Amino acid sequence: MGPTETGWAPRPILISVRVINLLGSLTDYETADDMQRRLHAQVADGAEDALIFFETRPTYTAGRQTKDADIVDADLPVIRTDRGGSVTWHGPGQLVGYPIVKLANPSDVISYIRTVEAGLIAGIRGRWGLDVTTVPGRAGIWLLEEGRRDRKICAIGLKVARGATMHGFAFNVCPDFSSAFTGIIPCGLGDADVASLAGEGITATLSEAKEALAPTLIDHLAPLLERRPSDVREVKEA
């Protein structure tokens, strides 16, 4: 990966980000979670940074801010997790991405969250031209339109431990809303709706979404990393 407008340039010794691509089949959430925790321990100990992309079988994950009232009808397994945020749905048609990276300043979690949002916004705008944005006080990527309720197209729930990040984002590409999110109040926000690329009239595969988001996410994260990357390599599995 060459120089970018952020001002950094490749170092003589290659420091890579490993993009782990689990797309192509549905993954149990527990399997992906086990992988991220194993990678997190390695990255915290000095291994190369990683970015996992996967698509899960239908499930709900409940973050640290989940209230009992947010789970209306537990029609799917509910997995309690240590990320930020409330309850959300994961399943077919949704691209989940977990950056597992070592931060130069791990105490500045807000800066990390804002940077993840900015990288995702750049990818979505650049590839599909959607006027996505952030909403003050609410994590994630949103579509705002006068006369309609705010619509979240990408949820974000993160954690930093031992100087390295865990969890990440869930980008709605083409989920079936007749079954997705039906048993919960998504992210605990009763006054907002959930959006998707398909719902905005855009046809895309999860692989295309990964190709759009991975480069801008890595470019935006690079200045925050303990070791700035000079190479990106993709593998199909850990």
PDB file of C-alpha atoms in Angstrom:
ATOM      1  CA  MET A   1       0.000   0.000   0.000  1.00  0.00           C
ATOM      2  CA  GLY A   2       1.546   3.277  -1.079  1.00  0.00           C
ATOM      3  CA  PRO A   3       1.651   6.722   0.509  1.00  0.00           C
ATOM      4  CA  THR A   4      -1.646   8.408   1.262  1.00  0.00           C
ATOM      5  CA  GLU A   5      -2.807  11.867   2.136  1.00  0.00           C
ATOM      6  CA  THR A   6      -2.314  11.007   5.802  1.00  0.00           C
ATOM      7  CA  GLY A   7       1.397  11.642   5.246  1.00  0.00           C
ATOM      8  CA  TRP A   8       2.941   8.263   6.036  1.00  0.00           C
ATOM      9  CA  ALA A   9       5.082   6.264   3.632  1.00  0.00           C
ATOM     10  CA  PRO A  10       6.131   2.598   3.524  1.00  0.00           C
ATOM     11  CA  ARG A  11       8.963   1.598   5.809  1.00  0.00           C
ATOM     12  CA  PRO A  12      11.868  -0.566   4.634  1.00  0.00           C
ATOM     13  CA  ILE A  13      10.636  -3.407   6.855  1.00  0.00           C
ATOM     14  CA  LEU A  14       7.154  -4.499   5.803  1.00  0.00           C
ATOM     15  CA  ILE A  15       4.527  -4.220   8.517  1.00  0.00           C
ATOM     16  CA  SER A  16       1.373  -5.832   7.210  1.00  0.00           C
ATOM     17  CA  VAL A  17      -2.306  -5.870   8.022  1.00  0.00           C
ATOM     18  CA  ARG A  18      -3.711  -9.335   7.513  1.00  0.00           C
ATOM     19  CA  VAL A  19      -7.208  -9.224   5.983  1.00  0.00           C
ATOM     20  CA  ILE A  20      -8.915 -12.490   6.943  1.00  0.00           C
ATOM     21  CA  ASN A  21     -11.742 -13.266   4.543  1.00  0.00           C
ATOM     22  CA  LEU A  22     -14.302 -15.752   5.866  1.00  0.00           C
ATOM     23  CA  LEU A  23     -16.924 -14.830   3.254  1.00  0.00           C
ATOM     24  CA  GLY A  24     -18.379 -17.483   0.990  1.00  0.00           C
ATOM     25  CA  SER A  25     -20.187 -19.464   3.681  1.00  0.00           C
ATOM     26  CA  LEU A  26     -22.083 -18.651   6.847  1.00  0.00           C
ATOM     27  CA  THR A  27     -20.056 -18.694  10.064  1.00  0.00           C
ATOM     28  CA  ASP A  28     -21.354 -19.397  13.549  1.00  0.00           C
ATOM     29  CA  TYR A  29     -20.934 -16.204  15.563  1.00  0.00           C
ATOM     30  CA  GLU A  30     -19.180 -18.147  18.324  1.00  0.00           C
ATOM     31  CA  THR A  31     -16.593 -19.373  15.799  1.00  0.00           C
ATOM     32  CA  ALA A  32     -15.842 -15.840  14.617  1.00  0.00           C
ATOM     33  CA  ASP A  33     -15.727 -14.633  18.207  1.00  0.00           C
ATOM     34  CA  ASP A  34     -13.250 -17.349  19.171  1.00  0.00           C
ATOM     35  CA  MET A  35     -11.079 -16.322  16.211  1.00  0.00           C
ATOM     36  CA  GLN A  36     -11.116 -12.648  17.129  1.00  0.00           C
ATOM     37  CA  ARG A  37     -10.157 -13.399  20.743  1.00  0.00           C
ATOM     38  CA  ARG A  38      -7.264 -15.592  19.652  1.00  0.00           C
ATOM     39  CA  LEU A  39      -6.078 -12.897  17.232  1.00  0.00           C
ATOM     40  CA  HIS A  40      -6.564 -10.185  19.842  1.00  0.00           C
ATOM     41  CA  ALA A  41      -4.233 -11.983  22.249  1.00  0.00           C
ATOM     42  CA  GLN A  42      -1.641 -12.317  19.481  1.00  0.00           C
ATOM     43  CA  VAL A  43      -1.904  -8.680  18.373  1.00  0.00           C
ATOM     44  CA  ALA A  44      -1.713  -7.440  21.961  1.00  0.00           C
ATOM     45  CA  ASP A  45       1.519  -9.424  22.275  1.00  0.00           C
ATOM     46  CA  GLY A  46       3.005  -7.821  19.141  1.00  0.00           C
ATOM     47  CA  ALA A  47       1.733  -9.892  16.193  1.00  0.00           C
ATOM     48  CA  GLU A  48       0.645  -8.221  12.952  1.00  0.00           C
ATOM     49  CA  ASP A  49      -2.657  -6.357  12.944  1.00  0.00           C
ATOM     50  CA  ALA A  50      -5.677  -8.094  11.423  1.00  0.00           C
ATOM     51  CA  LEU A  51      -9.077  -7.310   9.920  1.00  0.00           C
ATOM     52  CA  ILE A  52     -11.674 -10.091   9.867  1.00  0.00           C
ATOM     53  CA  PHE A  53     -14.658 -10.100   7.485  1.00  0.00           C
ATOM     54  CA  PHE A  54     -17.452 -12.634   7.917  1.00  0.00           C
ATOM     55  CA  GLU A  55     -21.174 -13.369   7.485  1.00  0.00           C
ATOM     56  CA  THR A  56     -22.968 -15.225  10.258  1.00  0.00           C
ATOM     57  CA  ARG A  57     -25.886 -17.506  10.728  1.00  0.00           C
ATOM     58  CA  PRO A  58     -28.825 -15.575  12.249  1.00  0.00           C
ATOM     59  CA  THR A  59     -28.241 -14.525  15.840  1.00  0.00           C
ATOM     60  CA  TYR A  60     -28.497 -11.564  18.184  1.00  0.00           C
ATOM     61  CA  THR A  61     -25.537 -10.183  20.086  1.00  0.00           C
ATOM     62  CA  ALA A  62     -26.148  -8.083  23.184  1.00  0.00           C
ATOM     63  CA  GLY A  63     -23.509  -5.499  24.106  1.00  0.00           C
ATOM     64  CA  ARG A  64     -22.783  -3.977  27.488  1.00  0.00           C
ATOM     65  CA  GLN A  65     -25.525  -1.333  27.257  1.00  0.00           C
ATOM     66  CA  THR A  66     -28.333  -3.774  26.426  1.00  0.00           C
ATOM     67  CA  LYS A  67     -31.510  -3.360  28.494  1.00  0.00           C
ATOM     68  CA  ASP A  68     -34.010  -6.175  28.998  1.00  0.00           C
ATOM     69  CA  ALA A  69     -36.625  -4.095  27.171  1.00  0.00           C
ATOM     70  CA  ASP A  70     -34.419  -4.021  24.039  1.00  0.00           C
ATOM     71  CA  ILE A  71     -35.043  -7.757  23.500  1.00  0.00           C
ATOM     72  CA  VAL A  72     -38.717  -7.867  22.578  1.00  0.00           C
ATOM     73  CA  ASP A  73     -39.007 -11.489  21.408  1.00  0.00           C
ATOM     74  CA  ALA A  74     -35.914 -13.680  21.597  1.00  0.00           C
ATOM     75  CA  ASP A  75     -36.743 -15.651  18.435  1.00  0.00           C
ATOM     76  CA  LEU A  76     -33.018 -16.307  17.877  1.00  0.00           C
ATOM     77  CA  PRO A  77     -30.102 -17.126  20.184  1.00  0.00           C
ATOM     78  CA  VAL A  78     -28.968 -14.084  22.188  1.00  0.00           C
ATOM     79  CA  ILE A  79     -25.217 -14.023  22.783  1.00  0.00           C
ATOM     80  CA  ARG A  80     -24.001 -11.704  25.524  1.00  0.00           C
ATOM     81  CA  THR A  81     -20.780 -10.001  24.538  1.00  0.00           C
ATOM     82  CA  ASP A  82     -18.314  -7.477  25.929  1.00  0.00           C
ATOM     83  CA  ARG A  83     -18.498  -4.884  23.160  1.00  0.00           C
ATOM     84  CA  GLY A  84     -20.060  -1.466  23.579  1.00  0.00           C
ATOM     85  CA  GLY A  85     -23.612  -0.726  22.499  1.00  0.00           C
ATOM     86  CA  SER A  86     -26.915  -2.532  22.859  1.00  0.00           C
ATOM     87  CA  VAL A  87     -28.421  -5.533  21.078  1.00  0.00           C
ATOM     88  CA  THR A  88     -28.210  -6.067  17.331  1.00  0.00           C
ATOM     89  CA  TRP A  89     -28.828  -8.759  14.718  1.00  0.00           C
ATOM     90  CA  HIS A  90     -26.213 -10.603  12.682  1.00  0.00           C
ATOM     91  CA  GLY A  91     -27.063 -12.835   9.767  1.00  0.00           C
ATOM     92  CA  PRO A  92     -27.148 -13.445   6.015  1.00  0.00           C
ATOM     93  CA  GLY A  93     -26.761 -10.332   3.889  1.00  0.00           C
ATOM     94  CA  GLN A  94     -24.808  -8.427   6.527  1.00  0.00           C
ATOM     95  CA  LEU A  95     -21.056  -7.831   6.321  1.00  0.00           C
ATOM     96  CA  VAL A  96     -19.367  -7.957   9.724  1.00  0.00           C
ATOM     97  CA  GLY A  97     -15.861  -6.543  10.049  1.00  0.00           C
ATOM     98  CA  TYR A  98     -13.607  -6.736  13.111  1.00  0.00           C
ATOM     99  CA  PRO A  99     -10.388  -4.675  13.131  1.00  0.00           C
ATOM    100  CA  ILE A 100      -7.940  -6.310  15.546  1.00  0.00           C
ATOM    101  CA  VAL A 101      -5.205  -3.677  15.740  1.00  0.00           C
ATOM    102  CA  LYS A 102      -2.684  -2.335  18.266  1.00  0.00           C
ATOM    103  CA  LEU A 103      -3.240   1.360  18.969  1.00  0.00           C
ATOM    104  CA  ALA A 104      -0.483   3.877  19.623  1.00  0.00           C
ATOM    105  CA  ASN A 105      -2.759   5.654  22.130  1.00  0.00           C
ATOM    106  CA  PRO A 106      -5.233   3.034  23.406  1.00  0.00           C
ATOM    107  CA  SER A 107      -6.695   5.394  25.995  1.00  0.00           C
ATOM    108  CA  ASP A 108      -8.261   7.570  23.269  1.00  0.00           C
ATOM    109  CA  VAL A 109     -11.163   5.257  22.479  1.00  0.00           C
ATOM    110  CA  ILE A 110     -13.349   8.092  21.150  1.00  0.00           C
ATOM    111  CA  SER A 111     -10.769   8.940  18.502  1.00  0.00           C
ATOM    112  CA  TYR A 112     -10.682   5.289  17.471  1.00  0.00           C
ATOM    113  CA  ILE A 113     -14.477   5.127  17.149  1.00  0.00           C
ATOM    114  CA  ARG A 114     -14.600   8.340  15.105  1.00  0.00           C
ATOM    115  CA  THR A 115     -11.829   7.041  12.837  1.00  0.00           C
ATOM    116  CA  VAL A 116     -13.625   3.761  12.178  1.00  0.00           C
ATOM    117  CA  GLU A 117     -16.755   5.735  11.305  1.00  0.00           C
ATOM    118  CA  ALA A 118     -14.795   8.028   8.969  1.00  0.00           C
ATOM    119  CA  GLY A 119     -13.179   5.089   7.171  1.00  0.00           C
ATOM    120  CA  LEU A 120     -16.533   3.393   6.626  1.00  0.00           C
ATOM    121  CA  ILE A 121     -18.178   6.615   5.449  1.00  0.00           C
ATOM    122  CA  ALA A 122     -15.378   7.170   2.920  1.00  0.00           C
ATOM    123  CA  GLY A 123     -15.840   3.664   1.530  1.00  0.00           C
ATOM    124  CA  ILE A 124     -19.634   3.856   1.300  1.00  0.00           C
ATOM    125  CA  ARG A 125     -19.663   7.308  -0.282  1.00  0.00           C
ATOM    126  CA  GLY A 126     -16.836   6.492  -2.645  1.00  0.00           C
ATOM    127  CA  ARG A 127     -18.292   3.239  -3.932  1.00  0.00           C
ATOM    128  CA  TRP A 128     -22.041   3.878  -3.944  1.00  0.00           C
ATOM    129  CA  GLY A 129     -22.453   7.650  -3.556  1.00  0.00           C
ATOM    130  CA  LEU A 130     -24.777   7.383  -0.553  1.00  0.00           C
ATOM    131  CA  ASP A 131     -24.892  10.513   1.592  1.00  0.00           C
ATOM    132  CA  VAL A 132     -24.112   8.648   4.806  1.00  0.00           C
ATOM    133  CA  THR A 133     -23.101  10.480   7.952  1.00  0.00           C
ATOM    134  CA  THR A 134     -22.821  10.247  11.723  1.00  0.00           C
ATOM    135  CA  VAL A 135     -25.316  11.373  14.345  1.00  0.00           C
ATOM    136  CA  PRO A 136     -24.034  13.139  17.482  1.00  0.00           C
ATOM    137  CA  GLY A 137     -24.369  10.901  20.513  1.00  0.00           C
ATOM    138  CA  ARG A 138     -25.151   7.805  18.446  1.00  0.00           C
ATOM    139  CA  ALA A 139     -22.512   5.434  17.107  1.00  0.00           C
ATOM    140  CA  GLY A 140     -22.733   4.008  13.612  1.00  0.00           C
ATOM    141  CA  ILE A 141     -23.330   5.168  10.053  1.00  0.00           C
ATOM    142  CA  TRP A 142     -26.639   6.810   9.227  1.00  0.00           C
ATOM    143  CA  LEU A 143     -28.890   8.004   6.414  1.00  0.00           C
ATOM    144  CA  LEU A 144     -30.793  11.181   7.267  1.00  0.00           C
ATOM    145  CA  GLU A 145     -33.691  12.450   5.199  1.00  0.00           C
ATOM    146  CA  GLU A 146     -36.210  15.155   5.999  1.00  0.00           C
ATOM    147  CA  GLY A 147     -39.651  13.708   6.670  1.00  0.00           C
ATOM    148  CA  ARG A 148     -38.307  10.232   7.543  1.00  0.00           C
ATOM    149  CA  ARG A 149     -36.941   8.641  10.672  1.00  0.00           C
ATOM    150  CA  ASP A 150     -33.161   8.367  10.863  1.00  0.00           C
ATOM    151  CA  ARG A 151     -31.945   5.065   9.373  1.00  0.00           C
ATOM    152  CA  LYS A 152     -28.817   3.221  10.505  1.00  0.00           C
ATOM    153  CA  ILE A 153     -27.080   1.310   7.733  1.00  0.00           C
ATOM    154  CA  CYS A 154     -24.030   0.236   9.726  1.00  0.00           C
ATOM    155  CA  ALA A 155     -23.833  -0.512  13.449  1.00  0.00           C
ATOM    156  CA  ILE A 156     -20.606  -0.092  15.408  1.00  0.00           C
ATOM    157  CA  GLY A 157     -19.696  -1.690  18.735  1.00  0.00           C
ATOM    158  CA  LEU A 158     -16.072  -1.705  19.865  1.00  0.00           C
ATOM    159  CA  LYS A 159     -13.736  -2.564  22.718  1.00  0.00           C
ATOM    160  CA  VAL A 160     -10.088  -1.833  23.531  1.00  0.00           C
ATOM    161  CA  ALA A 161      -8.161  -4.138  25.870  1.00  0.00           C
ATOM    162  CA  ARG A 162      -4.404  -4.513  26.424  1.00  0.00           C
ATOM    163  CA  GLY A 163      -3.877  -1.741  23.898  1.00  0.00           C
ATOM    164  CA  ALA A 164      -5.564  -3.678  21.070  1.00  0.00           C
ATOM    165  CA  THR A 165      -9.058  -3.435  19.600  1.00  0.00           C
ATOM    166  CA  MET A 166     -11.873  -5.967  19.404  1.00  0.00           C
ATOM    167  CA  HIS A 167     -15.299  -6.223  17.764  1.00  0.00           C
ATOM    168  CA  GLY A 168     -16.187  -3.715  15.041  1.00  0.00           C
ATOM    169  CA  PHE A 169     -19.010  -3.010  12.612  1.00  0.00           C
ATOM    170  CA  ALA A 170     -22.005  -4.670  10.958  1.00  0.00           C
ATOM    171  CA  PHE A 171     -22.873  -3.267   7.516  1.00  0.00           C
ATOM    172  CA  ASN A 172     -26.301  -4.106   6.095  1.00  0.00           C
ATOM    173  CA  VAL A 173     -25.846  -5.030   2.449  1.00  0.00           C
ATOM    174  CA  CYS A 174     -28.927  -7.129   1.603  1.00  0.00           C
ATOM    175  CA  PRO A 175     -30.487  -8.712   4.717  1.00  0.00           C
ATOM    176  CA  ASP A 176     -34.059  -9.998   4.588  1.00  0.00           C
ATOM    177  CA  PHE A 177     -35.917  -7.567   6.829  1.00  0.00           C
ATOM    178  CA  SER A 178     -38.886  -9.937   7.068  1.00  0.00           C
ATOM    179  CA  SER A 179     -36.795 -11.898   9.564  1.00  0.00           C
ATOM    180  CA  ALA A 180     -33.786  -9.725  10.426  1.00  0.00           C
ATOM    181  CA  PHE A 181     -34.033  -7.523  13.556  1.00  0.00           C
ATOM    182  CA  THR A 182     -37.623  -8.640  14.205  1.00  0.00           C
ATOM    183  CA  GLY A 183     -37.210  -9.704  17.838  1.00  0.00           C
ATOM    184  CA  ILE A 184     -35.300  -6.693  19.143  1.00  0.00           C
ATOM    185  CA  ILE A 185     -35.165  -2.916  19.291  1.00  0.00           C
ATOM    186  CA  PRO A 186     -32.022  -2.532  17.187  1.00  0.00           C
ATOM    187  CA  CYS A 187     -29.234  -0.847  19.175  1.00  0.00           C
ATOM    188  CA  GLY A 188     -31.887   0.054  21.748  1.00  0.00           C
ATOM    189  CA  LEU A 189     -33.109   2.947  19.573  1.00  0.00           C
ATOM    190  CA  GLY A 190     -36.893   2.917  19.401  1.00  0.00           C
ATOM    191  CA  ASP A 191     -37.029   6.139  17.387  1.00  0.00           C
ATOM    192  CA  ALA A 192     -34.841   5.002  14.472  1.00  0.00           C
ATOM    193  CA  ASP A 193     -34.991   2.480  11.635  1.00  0.00           C
ATOM    194  CA  VAL A 194     -32.524   0.078  10.016  1.00  0.00           C
ATOM    195  CA  ALA A 195     -31.348   0.601   6.437  1.00  0.00           C
ATOM    196  CA  SER A 196     -29.461  -1.479   3.866  1.00  0.00           C
ATOM    197  CA  LEU A 197     -27.850  -1.019   0.470  1.00  0.00           C
ATOM    198  CA  ALA A 198     -30.603  -3.129  -1.082  1.00  0.00           C
ATOM    199  CA  GLY A 199     -33.248  -0.972   0.582  1.00  0.00           C
ATOM    200  CA  GLU A 200     -31.648   2.079  -1.025  1.00  0.00           C
ATOM    201  CA  GLY A 201     -31.901   0.456  -4.462  1.00  0.00           C
ATOM    202  CA  ILE A 202     -28.264  -0.678  -4.627  1.00  0.00           C
ATOM    203  CA  THR A 203     -27.320  -4.206  -5.639  1.00  0.00           C
ATOM    204  CA  ALA A 204     -24.027  -5.428  -4.161  1.00  0.00           C
ATOM    205  CA  THR A 205     -22.465  -8.620  -2.871  1.00  0.00           C
ATOM    206  CA  LEU A 206     -20.762  -8.901   0.498  1.00  0.00           C
ATOM    207  CA  SER A 207     -17.446  -9.425  -1.289  1.00  0.00           C
ATOM    208  CA  GLU A 208     -17.948  -6.163  -3.175  1.00  0.00           C
ATOM    209  CA  ALA A 209     -18.746  -4.437   0.103  1.00  0.00           C
ATOM    210  CA  LYS A 210     -15.553  -5.811   1.645  1.00  0.00           C
ATOM    211  CA  GLU A 211     -13.520  -4.562  -1.307  1.00  0.00           C
ATOM    212  CA  ALA A 212     -15.056  -1.097  -0.908  1.00  0.00           C
ATOM    213  CA  LEU A 213     -14.585  -0.780   2.853  1.00  0.00           C
ATOM    214  CA  ALA A 214     -11.290  -2.503   3.643  1.00  0.00           C
ATOM    215  CA  PRO A 215      -8.955  -0.011   1.877  1.00  0.00           C
ATOM    216  CA  THR A 216     -10.541   3.150   3.289  1.00  0.00           C
ATOM    217  CA  LEU A 217     -10.798   1.649   6.766  1.00  0.00           C
ATOM    218  CA  ILE A 218      -7.122   0.670   6.797  1.00  0.00           C
ATOM    219  CA  ASP A 219      -6.037   4.045   5.387  1.00  0.00           C
ATOM    220  CA  HIS A 220      -7.966   5.931   8.054  1.00  0.00           C
ATOM    221  CA  LEU A 221      -6.759   3.682  10.873  1.00  0.00           C
ATOM    222  CA  ALA A 222      -3.086   3.789   9.847  1.00  0.00           C
ATOM    223  CA  PRO A 223      -2.168   7.007  11.738  1.00  0.00           C
ATOM    224  CA  LEU A 224      -3.611   5.572  14.980  1.00  0.00           C
ATOM    225  CA  LEU A 225      -1.674   2.309  14.918  1.00  0.00           C
ATOM    226  CA  GLU A 226       1.343   1.535  17.030  1.00  0.00           C
ATOM    227  CA  ARG A 227       3.020   0.351  13.825  1.00  0.00           C
ATOM    228  CA  ARG A 228       1.805   1.966  10.619  1.00  0.00           C
ATOM    229  CA  PRO A 229       1.252  -0.642   7.898  1.00  0.00           C
ATOM    230  CA  SER A 230       3.181  -0.694   4.641  1.00  0.00           C
ATOM    231  CA  ASP A 231       1.543  -3.797   3.231  1.00  0.00           C
ATOM    232  CA  VAL A 232      -1.852  -5.486   3.184  1.00  0.00           C
ATOM    233  CA  ARG A 233      -2.235  -9.199   2.542  1.00  0.00           C
ATOM    234  CA  GLU A 234      -5.441 -11.180   2.331  1.00  0.00           C
ATOM    235  CA  VAL A 235      -5.946 -14.754   3.433  1.00  0.00           C
ATOM    236  CA  LYS A 236      -9.104 -16.820   3.203  1.00  0.00           C
ATOM    237  CA  GLU A 237      -8.905 -18.056   6.778  1.00  0.00           C
ATOM    238  CA  ALA A 238      -6.814 -17.644   9.923  1.00  0.00           C
TER     239      ALA A 238
END
